[in-house]
CSV table of C-alpha atoms and ligand atoms in Angstrom, one decimal:
chain,number,residue,atom,x,y,z
C,91,UNK,CA,64.3,25.4,53.4
C,92,UNK,CA,67.9,26.5,53.6
C,93,UNK,CA,68.3,30.2,52.4
C,94,UNK,CA,72.1,30.8,53.7
C,95,UNK,CA,74.9,30.7,51.0
C,96,UNK,CA,78.4,30.8,51.9
C,97,UNK,CA,79.2,32.6,48.7
C,98,UNK,CA,78.0,35.9,50.6
C,99,UNK,CA,80.4,35.5,53.3
C,100,UNK,CA,83.8,33.5,51.7
C,101,UNK,CA,86.9,34.8,52.7
C,102,UNK,CA,85.7,37.0,55.6
C,103,UNK,CA,87.4,37.3,58.7
C,104,UNK,CA,85.7,34.2,60.2
C,105,UNK,CA,87.0,32.1,57.5
C,106,UNK,CA,90.6,33.4,57.9
C,107,UNK,CA,90.3,31.9,61.7
C,108,UNK,CA,88.4,28.8,60.8
C,109,UNK,CA,90.8,28.0,57.8
C,110,UNK,CA,94.0,28.7,59.6
C,111,UNK,CA,92.8,26.1,62.4
C,112,UNK,CA,91.7,24.0,59.8
C,113,UNK,CA,95.2,23.9,58.0
C,114,UNK,CA,97.0,23.8,61.2
C,115,UNK,CA,95.2,20.7,62.3
C,116,UNK,CA,95.3,18.7,59.0
C,117,UNK,CA,99.0,19.8,58.7
C,118,UNK,CA,99.7,18.0,62.4
C,119,UNK,CA,97.8,14.8,61.4
C,120,UNK,CA,99.9,14.7,58.3
C,121,UNK,CA,103.1,14.4,60.4
C,122,UNK,CA,102.3,10.7,60.8
C,123,UNK,CA,102.2,8.4,57.7
C,124,UNK,CA,99.2,6.7,58.9
C,125,UNK,CA,96.3,7.5,56.8
C,126,UNK,CA,93.2,9.6,58.3
C,127,UNK,CA,89.6,10.5,57.5
C,128,UNK,CA,88.5,14.3,57.1
C,129,UNK,CA,84.9,14.7,57.6
C,130,UNK,CA,83.1,18.0,56.6
C,131,UNK,CA,79.5,18.3,58.1
C,132,UNK,CA,78.8,21.6,56.5
C,133,UNK,CA,80.9,21.8,53.6
C,134,UNK,CA,79.5,24.5,51.3
C,135,UNK,CA,80.3,24.6,47.7
C,136,UNK,CA,84.4,24.3,47.8
C,137,UNK,CA,85.3,27.0,45.8
C,138,UNK,CA,83.8,30.7,45.7
C,139,UNK,CA,84.3,33.4,43.0
C,140,UNK,CA,84.9,36.8,45.1
C,141,UNK,CA,83.9,38.8,41.7
C,142,UNK,CA,80.3,37.0,42.2
C,143,UNK,CA,77.6,39.4,42.7
C,144,UNK,CA,77.1,37.8,46.2
C,145,UNK,CA,80.8,38.5,47.4
C,146,UNK,CA,80.5,41.8,45.7
C,147,UNK,CA,77.0,42.8,47.7
C,148,UNK,CA,78.2,42.2,51.0
C,149,UNK,CA,82.3,42.7,50.2
C,150,UNK,CA,83.3,40.6,53.4
C,151,UNK,CA,86.2,39.1,51.6
C,152,UNK,CA,87.9,42.6,51.4
C,153,UNK,CA,87.7,42.6,55.5
C,154,UNK,CA,89.3,39.2,55.4
C,155,UNK,CA,91.5,37.4,52.9
C,156,UNK,CA,91.6,40.8,50.8
C,157,UNK,CA,93.9,42.3,53.7
C,158,UNK,CA,96.2,39.0,53.7
C,159,UNK,CA,96.7,39.6,49.8
C,160,UNK,CA,97.3,43.3,50.1
C,161,UNK,CA,99.9,43.1,53.1
C,162,UNK,CA,103.5,41.5,54.0
C,163,UNK,CA,103.2,38.9,56.4
C,164,UNK,CA,105.4,38.0,59.1
C,165,UNK,CA,104.5,34.7,61.2
C,166,UNK,CA,105.7,31.5,59.3
C,167,UNK,CA,101.9,29.8,59.6
C,168,UNK,CA,100.4,33.0,58.0
C,169,UNK,CA,102.9,32.7,55.0
C,170,UNK,CA,102.3,29.2,54.7
C,171,UNK,CA,98.5,29.8,54.7
C,172,UNK,CA,99.0,32.3,52.0
C,173,UNK,CA,100.8,29.7,49.9
C,174,UNK,CA,98.0,27.4,50.5
C,175,UNK,CA,95.4,29.5,49.3
C,176,UNK,CA,97.5,30.1,46.2
C,177,UNK,CA,98.1,26.5,45.7
C,178,UNK,CA,94.6,25.7,46.0
C,179,UNK,CA,93.2,28.4,43.6
C,180,UNK,CA,96.4,28.0,41.1
C,181,UNK,CA,97.3,31.6,42.1
C,182,UNK,CA,94.3,33.4,41.5
C,183,UNK,CA,93.3,36.0,44.1
C,184,UNK,CA,89.6,36.4,42.7
C,185,UNK,CA,88.9,32.8,43.8
C,186,UNK,CA,88.6,31.5,47.7
C,187,UNK,CA,89.0,28.0,48.6
C,188,UNK,CA,86.4,26.6,51.4
C,189,UNK,CA,87.3,24.0,53.6
C,190,UNK,CA,86.9,21.0,51.2
C,191,UNK,CA,89.0,22.8,48.6
C,192,UNK,CA,91.7,23.6,51.4
C,193,UNK,CA,91.5,20.0,52.8
C,194,UNK,CA,91.7,18.1,49.5
C,195,UNK,CA,95.1,20.2,48.8
C,196,UNK,CA,96.4,18.9,52.4
C,197,UNK,CA,95.7,15.5,52.6
C,198,UNK,CA,97.6,12.8,50.9
C,199,UNK,CA,96.9,10.2,48.3
C,200,UNK,CA,95.9,7.7,51.3
C,201,UNK,CA,94.0,9.8,53.3
C,202,UNK,CA,89.7,10.3,52.7
C,203,UNK,CA,87.5,13.1,52.6
C,204,UNK,CA,83.7,12.7,53.5
C,205,UNK,CA,82.2,15.8,52.4
C,206,UNK,CA,78.3,16.6,53.2
C,207,UNK,CA,76.4,19.6,52.3
C,208,UNK,CA,72.5,19.8,52.4
C,209,UNK,CA,71.7,23.0,50.2
C,210,UNK,CA,71.0,21.5,46.6
C,211,UNK,CA,72.8,24.0,44.6
C,212,UNK,CA,76.1,24.1,47.0
C,213,UNK,CA,75.7,20.4,47.0
C,214,UNK,CA,75.7,20.1,43.2
C,215,UNK,CA,78.6,22.6,42.8
C,216,UNK,CA,80.8,20.3,45.4
C,217,UNK,CA,80.0,17.0,43.6
C,218,UNK,CA,81.1,18.6,40.3
C,219,UNK,CA,84.0,19.7,42.0
C,220,UNK,CA,85.2,16.7,43.8
C,221,UNK,CA,83.7,13.6,41.8
C,222,UNK,CA,86.5,13.1,40.0
C,223,UNK,CA,89.0,12.9,43.4
C,224,UNK,CA,88.9,9.2,44.3
C,225,UNK,CA,89.6,10.1,48.1
C,226,UNK,CA,86.4,12.1,48.3
C,227,UNK,CA,82.8,10.9,48.9
C,228,UNK,CA,80.0,13.6,48.4
C,229,UNK,CA,76.6,13.2,50.3
C,230,UNK,CA,73.7,15.4,50.9
C,231,UNK,CA,72.5,14.5,54.4
C,232,UNK,CA,71.4,16.5,57.5
C,233,UNK,CA,74.8,17.2,59.0
C,234,UNK,CA,74.0,15.7,62.4
C,235,UNK,CA,72.8,12.6,60.9
C,236,UNK,CA,76.0,12.3,58.5
C,237,UNK,CA,77.9,12.9,61.9
C,238,UNK,CA,76.1,10.4,63.6
C,239,UNK,CA,76.5,7.6,60.7
C,240,UNK,CA,80.2,8.2,59.8
C,241,UNK,CA,81.8,7.6,63.1
C,242,UNK,CA,84.2,6.2,64.0
C,243,UNK,CA,86.0,6.4,60.8
C,244,UNK,CA,87.7,3.2,59.9
C,245,UNK,CA,91.2,4.6,60.2
C,246,UNK,CA,90.7,5.6,63.6
C,247,UNK,CA,92.4,8.8,63.0
C,248,UNK,CA,90.3,11.8,62.0
C,249,UNK,CA,89.6,15.4,61.8
C,250,UNK,CA,86.1,16.7,61.8
C,251,UNK,CA,85.1,20.1,60.9
C,252,UNK,CA,81.6,21.0,62.1
C,253,UNK,CA,80.7,24.6,60.6
C,254,UNK,CA,76.9,25.4,60.9
C,255,UNK,CA,75.4,28.4,59.3
C,256,UNK,CA,73.4,28.7,62.7
C,257,UNK,CA,70.6,30.1,60.6
C,258,UNK,CA,68.2,28.1,62.9
C,259,UNK,CA,68.6,28.8,66.8
C,260,UNK,CA,68.5,25.2,67.5
C,261,UNK,CA,71.5,24.3,65.8
C,262,UNK,CA,73.4,25.5,68.8
C,263,UNK,CA,71.4,23.0,71.0
C,264,UNK,CA,71.8,20.3,68.4
C,265,UNK,CA,75.5,21.0,67.8
C,266,UNK,CA,76.2,20.2,71.8
C,267,UNK,CA,74.1,17.0,71.5
C,268,UNK,CA,75.6,15.6,68.6
C,269,UNK,CA,79.1,16.5,69.6
C,270,UNK,CA,78.5,14.5,72.9
C,271,UNK,CA,77.5,11.6,70.7
C,272,UNK,CA,80.3,11.9,68.2
C,273,UNK,CA,82.9,11.7,71.2
C,274,UNK,CA,81.2,8.7,72.6
C,275,UNK,CA,81.9,6.8,69.3
C,276,UNK,CA,85.0,8.5,68.3
C,277,UNK,CA,86.8,9.6,71.4
C,278,UNK,CA,90.1,10.4,69.9
C,279,UNK,CA,89.0,12.1,66.8
C,280,UNK,CA,90.2,16.0,66.6
C,281,UNK,CA,86.9,18.2,66.3
C,282,UNK,CA,86.8,21.9,65.1
C,283,UNK,CA,83.6,23.6,65.7
C,284,UNK,CA,82.9,27.1,64.4
C,285,UNK,CA,80.9,29.6,66.3
C,286,UNK,CA,80.0,33.2,65.6
C,287,UNK,CA,80.1,36.1,67.8
C,288,UNK,CA,76.9,38.1,67.7
C,289,UNK,CA,75.6,38.6,71.3
C,290,UNK,CA,78.3,38.4,73.9
C,291,UNK,CA,75.9,36.9,76.5
C,292,UNK,CA,74.5,34.2,74.3
C,293,UNK,CA,78.0,33.3,73.0
C,294,UNK,CA,79.2,32.9,76.8
C,295,UNK,CA,75.8,30.8,77.7
C,296,UNK,CA,76.5,28.5,75.2
C,297,UNK,CA,80.3,28.3,75.7
C,298,UNK,CA,79.4,27.4,79.3
C,299,UNK,CA,77.1,24.7,78.3
C,300,UNK,CA,79.5,23.3,76.0
C,301,UNK,CA,81.9,23.2,79.0
C,302,UNK,CA,79.1,21.6,81.2
C,303,UNK,CA,79.3,18.5,79.2
C,304,UNK,CA,82.6,17.7,80.6
C,305,UNK,CA,83.9,16.5,77.3
C,306,UNK,CA,87.8,16.5,77.6
C,307,UNK,CA,90.3,18.6,76.3
C,308,UNK,CA,88.2,21.4,74.7
C,309,UNK,CA,90.2,24.5,73.8
C,310,UNK,CA,88.8,27.9,72.6
C,311,UNK,CA,90.1,29.9,70.1
C,312,UNK,CA,88.4,33.3,69.3
C,313,UNK,CA,89.1,36.4,67.4
C,314,UNK,CA,86.8,39.3,67.5
C,315,UNK,CA,88.2,42.0,65.1
C,316,UNK,CA,85.2,44.2,66.1
C,317,UNK,CA,83.8,45.1,70.1
C,318,UNK,CA,81.1,43.2,71.5
C,319,UNK,CA,77.6,44.4,71.0
C,320,UNK,CA,74.3,43.1,72.2
C,321,UNK,CA,73.6,41.6,68.8
C,322,UNK,CA,73.8,43.8,66.0
C,323,UNK,CA,75.8,41.6,63.2
C,324,UNK,CA,78.9,39.3,63.6
C,325,UNK,CA,81.8,41.1,65.8
C,326,UNK,CA,83.9,37.9,66.1
C,327,UNK,CA,84.2,34.1,65.9
C,328,UNK,CA,85.4,31.2,67.2
C,329,UNK,CA,86.7,27.9,67.2
C,330,UNK,CA,86.1,25.0,69.8
C,331,UNK,CA,89.1,22.2,69.1
C,332,UNK,CA,88.4,19.1,70.7
C,333,UNK,CA,92.0,17.0,71.3
C,334,UNK,CA,94.1,20.1,69.9
C,335,UNK,CA,97.5,19.3,69.1
C,336,UNK,CA,99.4,20.6,72.4
C,337,UNK,CA,101.2,23.1,70.4
C,338,UNK,CA,98.2,25.0,69.1
C,339,UNK,CA,97.3,27.1,72.2
C,340,UNK,CA,100.9,28.7,71.8
C,341,UNK,CA,101.3,28.9,68.3
C,342,UNK,CA,97.8,30.8,67.6
C,343,UNK,CA,98.7,33.7,70.2
C,344,UNK,CA,101.2,35.2,67.8
C,345,UNK,CA,99.7,34.2,65.0
C,346,UNK,CA,96.2,35.6,65.8
C,347,UNK,CA,97.7,38.8,66.9
C,348,UNK,CA,99.3,39.2,63.6
C,349,UNK,CA,96.0,38.7,62.0
C,350,UNK,CA,94.2,41.0,64.2
C,351,UNK,CA,96.6,43.7,63.3
C,352,UNK,CA,96.4,43.0,59.7
C,353,UNK,CA,92.5,43.0,59.5
C,354,UNK,CA,92.3,46.3,61.9
C,355,UNK,CA,95.7,47.9,62.3
C,356,UNK,CA,94.0,51.1,64.1
C,357,UNK,CA,91.5,49.2,66.2
C,358,UNK,CA,93.1,46.2,68.2
C,359,UNK,CA,90.4,43.6,68.6
C,360,UNK,CA,90.5,40.7,71.1
C,361,UNK,CA,92.0,37.3,71.2
C,362,UNK,CA,90.8,34.5,73.4
C,363,UNK,CA,92.9,31.4,73.8
C,364,UNK,CA,91.8,29.2,76.7
C,365,UNK,CA,90.6,25.5,77.9
C,366,UNK,CA,86.9,25.2,78.6
C,367,UNK,CA,88.3,24.0,81.9
C,368,UNK,CA,90.0,27.1,82.8
C,369,UNK,CA,86.6,29.4,81.6
A,358,LIG,C1,79.2,28.3,56.9
A,358,LIG,S1,79.1,27.0,55.5
A,358,LIG,C2,80.1,26.0,55.4
A,358,LIG,C3,81.4,26.8,54.9
A,358,LIG,C4,82.3,25.9,54.7
A,358,LIG,N1,82.6,24.7,55.7
A,358,LIG,C5,84.0,26.4,54.5
A,358,LIG,O1,84.6,26.7,55.4
A,358,LIG,O2,84.3,26.8,53.2
A,358,LIG,C6,77.5,26.4,56.3
A,358,LIG,C7,77.0,25.4,55.4
A,358,LIG,O3,76.1,24.6,55.9
A,358,LIG,C8,75.1,24.0,55.1
A,358,LIG,N2,73.8,23.5,56.1
A,358,LIG,C9,73.2,24.4,56.9
A,358,LIG,N3,72.2,23.4,57.7
A,358,LIG,C10,72.8,22.3,57.3
A,358,LIG,C11,72.5,21.2,57.7
A,358,LIG,N4,71.2,20.6,58.7
A,358,LIG,N5,73.0,19.9,57.0
A,358,LIG,C12,74.1,19.8,56.1
A,358,LIG,N6,74.6,21.5,55.5
A,358,LIG,C13,73.7,22.5,56.2
A,358,LIG,C14,74.6,25.5,54.5
A,358,LIG,O4,74.2,25.1,53.4
A,358,LIG,C15,76.2,26.4,54.2
A,358,LIG,O5,76.3,25.6,53.1
């Protein structure tokens, strides 16, 4: 039984990193006309009402997207991201778009979206939102089965977002096995994997296991607005990107410096950007 609902967390600091990365990757693929497929293994509901009792209960969005809305932005990628949020929500700051919504805004008419979500309620919301969009196919399978069954996409170009809730500890291990299988079936795919930083030692141990798979071209992009702890709440989050655009590491240095300043102007956080071979 799944109890995690992203509606409690939508628009938080971790969503900012995840969705900035996603937008960057999709825009990069958009540079070529050739169609591609976007796979979202853990899609969530698609859109989130920041006025809902779930969002207000944690207030996490106020420490994330709320800070982007309330302050002037400098970096072009950050300005573009804010514009994308506005275009996706019709200008409403009380709605936050999830990964499927952002992707559906960025993909072209010839591209395809495969959206998967297991939670019955969120799956229903996802289906209601995207069923009219002929580019989208919505499913309700276990994410790792879905991944296995969906690769390689017929387009032979694609971005795959893997964004588990890690509600079950075994997801960390399952993800590594699933990624190894996925890369064997679709080596040229661009994979974006989200992870939380809760306990620093656990995070490093998991990253080391990922590096030990020997999957080539893995980049780690991590932003921790809060200091490390030994495991009380999420202090940061990261993305592992397989086959990243060669420009990403450099672009994200300046971008995440500004994000960090916007989120916590009085207490600088930490940004890590490195390839897994250089750990
Ligand atoms: C972090 S949320 C996804 C947020 C979404 N990707 C976004 O960025 O807007 C993780 C989602 O994974 C779903 N989930 C958890 N375990 C799953 C599984 N085994 N298969 C598919 N979905 C799962 C949860 O119900 C939850 O909606």
